[in-house]
Short mmCIF file of C-alpha atoms in Angstrom, two decimals:
data_model
loop_
_atom_site.label_atom_id
_atom_site.label_comp_id
_atom_site.label_asym_id
_atom_site.label_seq_id
_atom_site.Cartn_x
_atom_site.Cartn_y
_atom_site.Cartn_z
CA MET Q 144 -27.51 110.36 28.15
CA LYS Q 145 -26.40 109.21 31.60
CA ALA Q 146 -27.33 105.67 32.65
CA LEU Q 147 -26.46 103.14 35.36
CA THR Q 148 -24.53 100.28 33.74
CA TRP Q 149 -23.35 96.86 34.89
CA GLN Q 150 -19.58 96.42 34.83
CA GLY Q 151 -19.02 93.26 36.87
CA ARG Q 152 -19.92 91.53 40.11
CA ARG Q 153 -20.68 94.24 42.69
CA ASN Q 154 -19.54 96.85 40.17
CA VAL Q 155 -21.96 99.29 38.55
CA SER Q 156 -21.23 102.76 37.23
CA VAL Q 157 -22.99 105.79 35.78
CA ASP Q 158 -21.78 106.31 32.22
CA THR Q 159 -22.63 108.25 29.11
CA VAL Q 160 -24.41 105.95 26.65
CA PRO Q 161 -26.26 106.60 23.37
CA ASP Q 162 -29.70 108.13 23.70
CA PRO Q 163 -32.49 105.63 22.96
CA GLU Q 164 -34.19 105.95 19.59
CA ILE Q 165 -37.46 104.86 18.06
CA LEU Q 166 -36.58 101.49 16.52
CA GLU Q 167 -40.09 100.24 15.79
CA PRO Q 168 -43.23 102.24 14.95
CA THR Q 169 -44.80 100.89 18.16
CA ASP Q 170 -42.05 102.40 20.39
CA ALA Q 171 -42.14 105.45 22.62
CA ILE Q 172 -39.35 107.36 24.37
CA VAL Q 173 -39.91 108.37 28.00
CA LYS Q 174 -37.88 110.97 29.88
CA ILE Q 175 -37.40 109.42 33.31
CA THR Q 176 -38.36 111.52 36.33
CA SER Q 177 -38.03 108.80 39.00
CA THR Q 178 -36.58 105.30 38.95
CA ALA Q 179 -36.03 102.91 41.83
CA ILE Q 180 -33.49 100.27 42.79
CA CYS Q 181 -35.27 96.95 43.26
CA GLY Q 182 -34.24 94.00 45.40
CA SER Q 183 -34.16 92.04 42.13
CA ASP Q 184 -31.46 94.40 40.88
CA LEU Q 185 -29.26 93.03 43.65
CA HIS Q 186 -29.45 89.60 42.03
CA LEU Q 187 -27.78 91.17 38.98
CA TYR Q 188 -25.28 92.95 41.22
CA GLU Q 189 -24.32 89.67 42.90
CA ILE Q 190 -25.28 86.50 40.98
CA PHE Q 191 -26.38 86.86 37.36
CA GLY Q 192 -23.12 88.14 35.86
CA PRO Q 193 -22.84 85.24 33.38
CA PHE Q 194 -25.98 86.52 31.64
CA ILE Q 195 -25.06 90.22 31.54
CA ASP Q 196 -22.61 92.13 29.35
CA SER Q 197 -20.48 95.00 30.53
CA GLY Q 198 -22.31 98.22 29.75
CA ASP Q 199 -25.85 96.82 30.00
CA VAL Q 200 -28.25 99.44 31.38
CA LEU Q 201 -30.07 98.24 34.49
CA GLY Q 202 -33.35 99.19 36.15
CA HIS Q 203 -36.98 98.18 35.83
CA GLU Q 204 -38.98 100.52 38.11
CA PRO Q 205 -39.26 103.78 36.13
CA MET Q 206 -41.75 106.51 35.42
CA GLY Q 207 -41.62 109.74 33.50
CA VAL Q 208 -42.99 111.82 30.64
CA VAL Q 209 -43.40 110.75 27.02
CA VAL Q 210 -41.16 112.82 24.74
CA GLU Q 211 -41.50 110.91 21.44
CA VAL Q 212 -43.82 108.28 19.97
CA GLY Q 213 -43.55 105.98 16.96
CA SER Q 214 -45.83 106.31 13.97
CA ALA Q 215 -48.02 103.36 15.01
CA VAL Q 216 -48.59 104.50 18.60
CA THR Q 217 -52.20 105.60 19.06
CA ASP Q 218 -52.79 105.57 22.83
CA LEU Q 219 -49.94 107.83 23.93
CA ALA Q 220 -49.00 111.39 23.17
CA VAL Q 221 -46.00 113.56 23.88
CA GLY Q 222 -46.44 115.04 27.34
CA ASP Q 223 -48.29 112.08 28.86
CA ARG Q 224 -47.07 111.11 32.34
CA VAL Q 225 -46.65 107.36 32.61
CA VAL Q 226 -45.42 104.55 34.83
CA VAL Q 227 -43.65 101.80 32.87
CA PRO Q 228 -44.38 98.20 34.00
CA PHE Q 229 -41.27 96.08 34.38
CA ASN Q 230 -42.53 93.25 32.14
CA ILE Q 231 -42.93 93.93 28.44
CA SER Q 232 -46.15 92.48 27.05
CA CYS Q 233 -48.44 92.88 24.06
CA GLY Q 234 -51.88 92.82 25.69
CA HIS Q 235 -53.53 90.63 23.06
CA CYS Q 236 -51.82 87.20 22.94
CA PHE Q 237 -53.20 84.02 24.57
CA MET Q 238 -51.33 84.69 27.83
CA CYS Q 239 -52.02 88.42 28.07
CA ARG Q 240 -55.76 87.87 27.54
CA ARG Q 241 -55.67 85.57 30.57
CA GLY Q 242 -53.96 88.11 32.80
CA LEU Q 243 -50.58 86.40 32.50
CA GLN Q 244 -48.65 89.32 31.05
CA SER Q 245 -45.39 88.01 32.51
CA GLN Q 246 -45.76 85.03 30.14
CA CYS Q 247 -46.54 87.15 27.04
CA GLU Q 248 -46.11 85.02 23.93
CA THR Q 249 -45.11 88.03 21.84
CA THR Q 250 -42.08 88.91 23.96
CA GLN Q 251 -41.13 85.51 25.44
CA VAL Q 252 -37.37 84.89 25.32
CA THR Q 253 -37.53 81.52 23.60
CA GLU Q 254 -33.73 81.24 23.30
CA TYR Q 255 -33.59 80.66 27.05
CA GLY Q 256 -37.04 79.20 27.57
CA SER Q 257 -38.02 82.27 29.61
CA GLY Q 258 -41.22 84.24 29.94
CA ALA Q 259 -41.89 87.80 28.83
CA SER Q 260 -39.02 90.21 28.28
CA LEU Q 261 -38.17 92.53 31.15
CA PHE Q 262 -36.51 95.91 31.26
CA GLY Q 263 -32.89 95.91 32.42
CA TYR Q 264 -32.75 92.23 33.27
CA THR Q 265 -30.14 90.01 31.57
CA LYS Q 266 -30.09 87.91 28.43
CA LEU Q 267 -32.52 85.49 30.11
CA TYR Q 268 -35.20 88.17 29.75
CA GLY Q 269 -34.33 89.86 26.50
CA GLN Q 270 -31.39 92.11 27.47
CA VAL Q 271 -33.64 95.17 27.01
CA PRO Q 272 -31.96 98.42 28.19
CA GLY Q 273 -33.40 99.45 31.54
CA GLY Q 274 -34.81 102.50 33.23
CA GLN Q 275 -32.05 103.66 35.60
CA ALA Q 276 -31.27 106.26 33.00
CA GLU Q 277 -32.29 109.68 31.76
CA TYR Q 278 -34.39 108.23 28.93
CA LEU Q 279 -36.01 104.86 28.17
CA ARG Q 280 -37.23 103.27 24.95
CA VAL Q 281 -40.56 101.53 25.63
CA PRO Q 282 -41.48 98.78 23.13
CA LEU Q 283 -45.15 98.06 22.39
CA ALA Q 284 -45.83 101.37 24.07
CA ASP Q 285 -49.59 101.42 23.55
CA TYR Q 286 -49.86 98.61 26.11
CA ASN Q 287 -46.69 98.97 28.17
CA HIS Q 288 -47.64 102.05 30.10
CA ILE Q 289 -49.83 103.16 32.97
CA ARG Q 290 -51.05 106.68 32.32
CA VAL Q 291 -51.33 108.73 35.52
CA GLY Q 292 -52.43 112.22 36.45
CA SER Q 293 -50.24 115.27 36.88
CA ASP Q 294 -51.23 116.44 40.37
CA LEU Q 295 -49.70 113.87 42.72
CA PRO Q 296 -45.97 113.31 43.33
CA ASP Q 297 -44.05 110.50 41.64
CA ASP Q 298 -43.92 108.41 44.82
CA ARG Q 299 -47.69 107.96 44.68
CA TYR Q 300 -47.33 106.10 41.40
CA LEU Q 301 -43.74 104.88 40.99
CA PHE Q 302 -44.19 101.57 42.78
CA LEU Q 303 -46.94 100.51 40.36
CA SER Q 304 -44.04 99.63 38.04
CA ASP Q 305 -43.22 96.48 40.01
CA ILE Q 306 -43.16 96.08 43.77
CA LEU Q 307 -46.71 97.12 44.64
CA PRO Q 308 -48.45 94.85 42.11
CA THR Q 309 -45.89 92.14 42.97
CA ALA Q 310 -46.98 92.35 46.60
CA TRP Q 311 -50.67 92.46 45.65
CA GLN Q 312 -50.30 89.37 43.47
CA GLY Q 313 -48.40 87.62 46.27
CA VAL Q 314 -51.33 88.16 48.64
CA GLU Q 315 -53.86 87.19 45.96
CA TYR Q 316 -52.00 83.95 45.36
CA ALA Q 317 -51.78 83.31 49.12
CA ASP Q 318 -55.56 82.80 49.21
CA VAL Q 319 -55.93 83.89 52.83
CA PRO Q 320 -59.38 83.10 54.25
CA GLU Q 321 -61.47 86.02 55.46
CA GLY Q 322 -60.12 87.23 58.79
CA GLY Q 323 -57.23 84.77 58.52
CA THR Q 324 -53.55 84.98 59.44
CA LEU Q 325 -50.89 85.86 56.90
CA ALA Q 326 -47.21 85.37 57.69
CA VAL Q 327 -44.65 87.40 55.72
CA MET Q 328 -41.07 86.21 55.43
CA GLY Q 329 -38.86 89.20 54.69
CA LEU Q 330 -39.59 92.90 55.00
CA GLY Q 331 -37.74 94.40 52.10
CA PRO Q 332 -39.79 96.67 49.82
CA VAL Q 333 -42.05 93.88 48.52
CA GLY Q 334 -42.48 92.37 51.98
CA GLN Q 335 -43.43 95.80 53.35
CA PHE Q 336 -46.21 96.10 50.80
CA VAL Q 337 -47.30 92.48 51.31
CA ALA Q 338 -47.77 93.21 55.00
CA ARG Q 339 -49.69 96.42 54.28
CA VAL Q 340 -51.95 94.75 51.72
CA GLY Q 341 -52.68 92.05 54.29
CA VAL Q 342 -53.56 94.61 56.96
CA HIS Q 343 -55.67 96.55 54.43
CA ARG Q 344 -57.65 93.37 53.73
CA GLY Q 345 -58.29 92.73 57.40
CA TYR Q 346 -55.87 89.85 57.93
CA ARG Q 347 -53.73 89.32 60.99
CA VAL Q 348 -50.19 89.85 59.70
CA LEU Q 349 -47.14 88.23 61.32
CA ALA Q 350 -43.95 89.50 59.68
CA VAL Q 351 -40.36 88.28 60.09
CA ASP Q 352 -37.11 90.08 59.28
CA PRO Q 353 -33.65 90.29 60.89
CA VAL Q 354 -33.27 94.06 60.31
CA PRO Q 355 -34.69 96.30 63.10
CA GLU Q 356 -35.48 99.24 60.80
CA ARG Q 357 -37.52 97.02 58.52
CA ARG Q 358 -39.44 95.56 61.43
CA ALA Q 359 -40.15 99.06 62.77
CA MET Q 360 -41.53 100.22 59.42
CA ALA Q 361 -43.85 97.21 59.12
CA GLU Q 362 -44.99 97.60 62.71
CA ARG Q 363 -46.15 101.17 62.20
CA HIS Q 364 -48.34 99.91 59.37
CA GLY Q 365 -50.12 97.38 61.56
CA ALA Q 366 -48.08 94.17 61.30
CA ASP Q 367 -46.92 92.13 64.30
CA VAL Q 368 -43.18 91.80 63.76
CA PHE Q 369 -40.57 89.22 64.75
CA ASP Q 370 -36.82 88.94 64.54
CA LEU Q 371 -35.37 86.12 62.45
CA THR Q 372 -34.28 83.73 65.19
CA ASP Q 373 -33.94 79.97 65.50
CA SER Q 374 -37.21 79.91 67.43
CA VAL Q 375 -39.33 82.18 65.24
CA VAL Q 376 -41.24 79.32 63.54
CA ASP Q 377 -42.24 77.98 66.94
CA GLU Q 378 -43.24 81.50 68.05
CA LEU Q 379 -45.53 81.92 65.06
CA ARG Q 380 -47.07 78.50 65.58
CA ASP Q 381 -47.74 79.33 69.24
CA LEU Q 382 -49.60 82.47 68.12
CA THR Q 383 -51.82 80.47 65.77
CA ASP Q 384 -53.17 77.80 68.13
CA GLY Q 385 -50.24 75.55 67.27
CA ARG Q 386 -51.40 75.18 63.66
CA GLY Q 387 -49.35 77.78 61.82
CA ALA Q 388 -50.45 80.65 59.58
CA ASP Q 389 -53.24 80.19 57.05
CA ALA Q 390 -50.87 81.42 54.36
CA VAL Q 391 -47.28 82.59 54.01
CA VAL Q 392 -45.74 84.97 51.50
CA ASP Q 393 -42.02 84.41 50.98
CA ALA Q 394 -40.85 87.88 49.96
CA VAL Q 395 -37.14 87.03 50.27
CA GLY Q 396 -36.19 84.65 47.49
CA MET Q 397 -32.91 83.13 46.50
CA GLU Q 398 -30.57 85.31 48.57
CA ALA Q 399 -32.08 84.47 51.94
CA HIS Q 400 -29.98 84.52 55.10
CA GLY Q 401 -28.48 81.13 55.87
CA ASN Q 402 -27.34 78.42 53.43
CA PRO Q 403 -23.63 79.39 53.56
CA GLY Q 404 -22.69 76.47 51.31
CA VAL Q 405 -24.91 77.77 48.52
CA SER Q 406 -23.48 81.24 49.04
CA ALA Q 407 -20.02 79.79 48.43
CA VAL Q 408 -21.27 78.19 45.20
CA HIS Q 409 -22.64 81.56 44.02
CA LYS Q 410 -19.23 83.15 44.59
CA ALA Q 411 -17.44 80.31 42.83
CA MET Q 412 -19.69 80.65 39.77
CA GLY Q 413 -18.62 84.26 39.55
CA LEU Q 414 -15.09 83.05 38.84
CA LEU Q 415 -16.07 80.78 35.94
CA PRO Q 416 -16.05 81.84 32.27
CA ASP Q 417 -19.49 83.09 31.29
CA ALA Q 418 -20.34 80.17 28.99
CA LEU Q 419 -19.55 77.61 31.68
CA ALA Q 420 -21.26 79.58 34.44
CA GLN Q 421 -24.38 79.91 32.30
CA LYS Q 422 -24.49 76.14 31.84
CA VAL Q 423 -24.11 75.57 35.58
CA MET Q 424 -26.90 78.01 36.40
CA GLU Q 425 -29.22 76.58 33.72
CA THR Q 426 -28.84 72.96 34.86
CA ALA Q 427 -27.48 72.81 38.41
CA GLY Q 428 -28.05 76.23 39.90
CA LEU Q 429 -28.99 76.40 43.56
CA ASP Q 430 -30.86 78.99 45.59
CA ARG Q 431 -30.55 79.83 49.26
CA LEU Q 432 -33.80 78.29 50.47
CA ALA Q 433 -33.88 79.21 54.15
CA ALA Q 434 -36.88 81.52 53.75
CA LEU Q 435 -38.82 79.01 51.65
CA HIS Q 436 -38.14 76.18 54.09
CA ALA Q 437 -39.26 78.38 56.98
CA SER Q 438 -42.42 79.28 55.04
CA ILE Q 439 -43.24 75.60 54.52
CA ASP Q 440 -42.63 74.95 58.21
CA VAL Q 441 -44.81 77.79 59.46
CA VAL Q 442 -47.82 77.40 57.15
CA ARG Q 443 -50.66 75.35 58.59
CA ARG Q 444 -51.81 72.08 57.11
CA GLY Q 445 -53.90 72.79 54.03
CA GLY Q 446 -52.47 76.30 53.78
CA THR Q 447 -50.78 78.16 50.93
CA VAL Q 448 -47.22 79.35 50.43
CA SER Q 449 -46.97 82.18 47.90
CA LEU Q 450 -43.57 83.12 46.47
CA SER Q 451 -43.01 86.76 45.63
CA GLY Q 452 -39.25 86.54 46.12
CA VAL Q 453 -37.32 85.53 43.01
CA TYR Q 454 -35.87 82.02 42.68
CA ALA Q 455 -33.64 80.90 39.83
CA GLY Q 456 -32.08 77.56 40.74
CA GLU Q 457 -32.72 74.46 38.65
CA ALA Q 458 -31.48 71.91 41.20
CA ASP Q 459 -33.13 73.09 44.41
CA ALA Q 460 -34.11 70.39 46.89
CA LEU Q 461 -37.58 70.86 48.38
CA PRO Q 462 -39.03 68.97 51.37
CA MET Q 463 -41.58 67.14 49.26
CA LYS Q 464 -42.59 64.70 52.00
CA THR Q 465 -43.48 67.57 54.32
CA MET Q 466 -45.27 69.52 51.59
CA PHE Q 467 -47.30 66.49 50.54
CA ASP Q 468 -48.10 65.44 54.10
CA LYS Q 469 -49.20 68.94 55.08
CA GLN Q 470 -51.20 69.35 51.86
CA VAL Q 471 -49.46 72.64 51.14
CA SER Q 472 -50.44 74.65 48.06
CA LEU Q 473 -47.57 76.50 46.37
CA ARG Q 474 -48.06 79.47 44.02
CA MET Q 475 -45.45 81.67 42.44
CA GLY Q 476 -44.34 83.63 39.40
CA GLN Q 477 -43.28 86.97 38.00
CA CYS Q 478 -45.90 89.60 38.63
CA ASN Q 479 -48.46 90.27 35.90
CA VAL Q 480 -48.33 94.02 36.47
CA LYS Q 481 -51.12 95.20 34.19
CA ARG Q 482 -53.55 92.63 35.64
CA TRP Q 483 -53.67 94.42 38.98
CA ILE Q 484 -53.55 98.11 38.04
CA ASP Q 485 -57.32 98.67 38.10
CA ASP Q 486 -57.33 97.43 41.71
CA LEU Q 487 -54.31 99.46 42.77
CA LEU Q 488 -54.65 102.82 41.04
CA PRO Q 489 -57.55 104.01 43.25
CA LEU Q 490 -55.59 103.02 46.37
CA VAL Q 491 -52.44 104.93 45.43
CA GLU Q 492 -54.53 107.99 44.55
CA ASP Q 493 -56.59 107.81 47.76
CA PRO Q 494 -55.70 110.84 49.95
CA ALA Q 495 -55.56 108.50 52.97
CA ASP Q 496 -52.76 106.50 51.31
CA PRO Q 497 -54.05 103.17 52.69
CA LEU Q 498 -51.01 101.19 51.47
CA GLY Q 499 -48.48 103.76 52.65
CA VAL Q 500 -46.79 104.37 49.32
CA MET Q 501 -45.50 107.67 50.72
CA ASP Q 502 -43.81 105.84 53.59
CA LEU Q 503 -41.42 103.45 51.89
CA THR Q 504 -38.60 105.46 50.33
CA THR Q 505 -35.74 105.85 52.79
CA HIS Q 506 -33.09 107.18 50.40
CA ARG Q 507 -33.56 109.59 47.52
CA ALA Q 508 -30.63 110.68 45.38
CA PRO Q 509 -29.54 111.75 41.90
CA LEU Q 510 -28.63 109.04 39.41
CA ALA Q 511 -24.94 109.84 39.89
CA ASP Q 512 -25.11 108.39 43.41
CA ALA Q 513 -26.52 105.04 42.28
CA PRO Q 514 -23.33 102.93 42.64
CA ALA Q 515 -22.91 103.84 46.30
CA LEU Q 516 -26.60 103.23 46.95
CA TYR Q 517 -26.48 99.78 45.35
CA GLU Q 518 -23.80 98.85 47.86
CA MET Q 519 -25.70 100.42 50.76
CA PHE Q 520 -28.94 98.68 49.80
CA GLN Q 521 -27.25 95.29 49.46
CA LYS Q 522 -25.50 95.63 52.81
CA LYS Q 523 -28.66 96.99 54.49
CA GLN Q 524 -26.72 99.95 55.84
CA ASP Q 525 -28.04 103.28 57.12
CA GLY Q 526 -31.58 101.92 57.46
CA CYS Q 527 -31.83 101.58 53.69
CA ILE Q 528 -35.13 99.99 52.67
CA LYS Q 529 -36.00 101.64 49.35
CA VAL Q 530 -33.93 103.85 47.04
CA VAL Q 531 -35.44 106.22 44.50
CA LEU Q 532 -33.17 107.88 41.95
CA GLN Q 533 -34.06 111.05 40.09
CA PRO Q 534 -32.15 111.44 36.83
#
């Protein structure tokens, strides 16, 4: 089959790789009909090379049709149309029963002290072949699927795989009071949905991003938008009686604009042998924290900062005095996809499309075009906000 594979820093290619097979009786094989490029994939494209091998298949936002099931699979049949959540979980362990599927004790990657395995996402998360491919092997398939109907287009459902529940969880964790103000740092795909979820819930949404096309998209879905300037924190405070927002969702993460010194460190790590670079990242890794620092600055005293953007540094310096003095609550974590599906499925199937799932994809292309679109997405060229590939 054809699949998008990692070959090196800023180097991915579409290659012919072996078709996936049923390896365990609990597996299923899904023929992929749509698969998206996620902002988290750009971390692999740029930073996480020490934990990836050449030829690893990327991608963790797929959906498609079941074409084969293992002998122990009872809740899926050939022909079922499914979305595949990006985290791989069992559904019955201590963590899964508590709605913490991203911490599943059955699939935790204990070698690296990580949470649940993920599709297409480095040795840190199980090195499981991903979904930017023609076919995908789905482990523990009875639980790791979201069965959907056959009438609506893929775009109605595709984002249930990751970014829509990630945004929903980010707003849940933000704990915005009724009728309160939610600030959103970053208007990539997750930030777009965070803003829309906030508007849907009746919050005042103040959203910040340096890219005009991203601001325009969020504005047409009801957010008040702001450029990323040196004065934006003061602007947002002025709009909230000088207090700041009730809650902030940081939807940017470790590759935020700013922090040029940390950017230089990231590039230098890319030149180290993998074993040494892994050790550096595991013990002294740094993130670009501009978005997080701005979030802490703009949240009001007693408010909540919720992190939906991915962070991976182990030596990040946080403004603890400020956080303690302001009594800031901080919540974060990989999304527990299955926890939120019952809330989200009716919304994506609603004819009114209240979260605008049909107004996010800006670029649609065959799998063969994926390498060029990775570069375009990373460089934010051609108004690229969300890429969907169709193998």
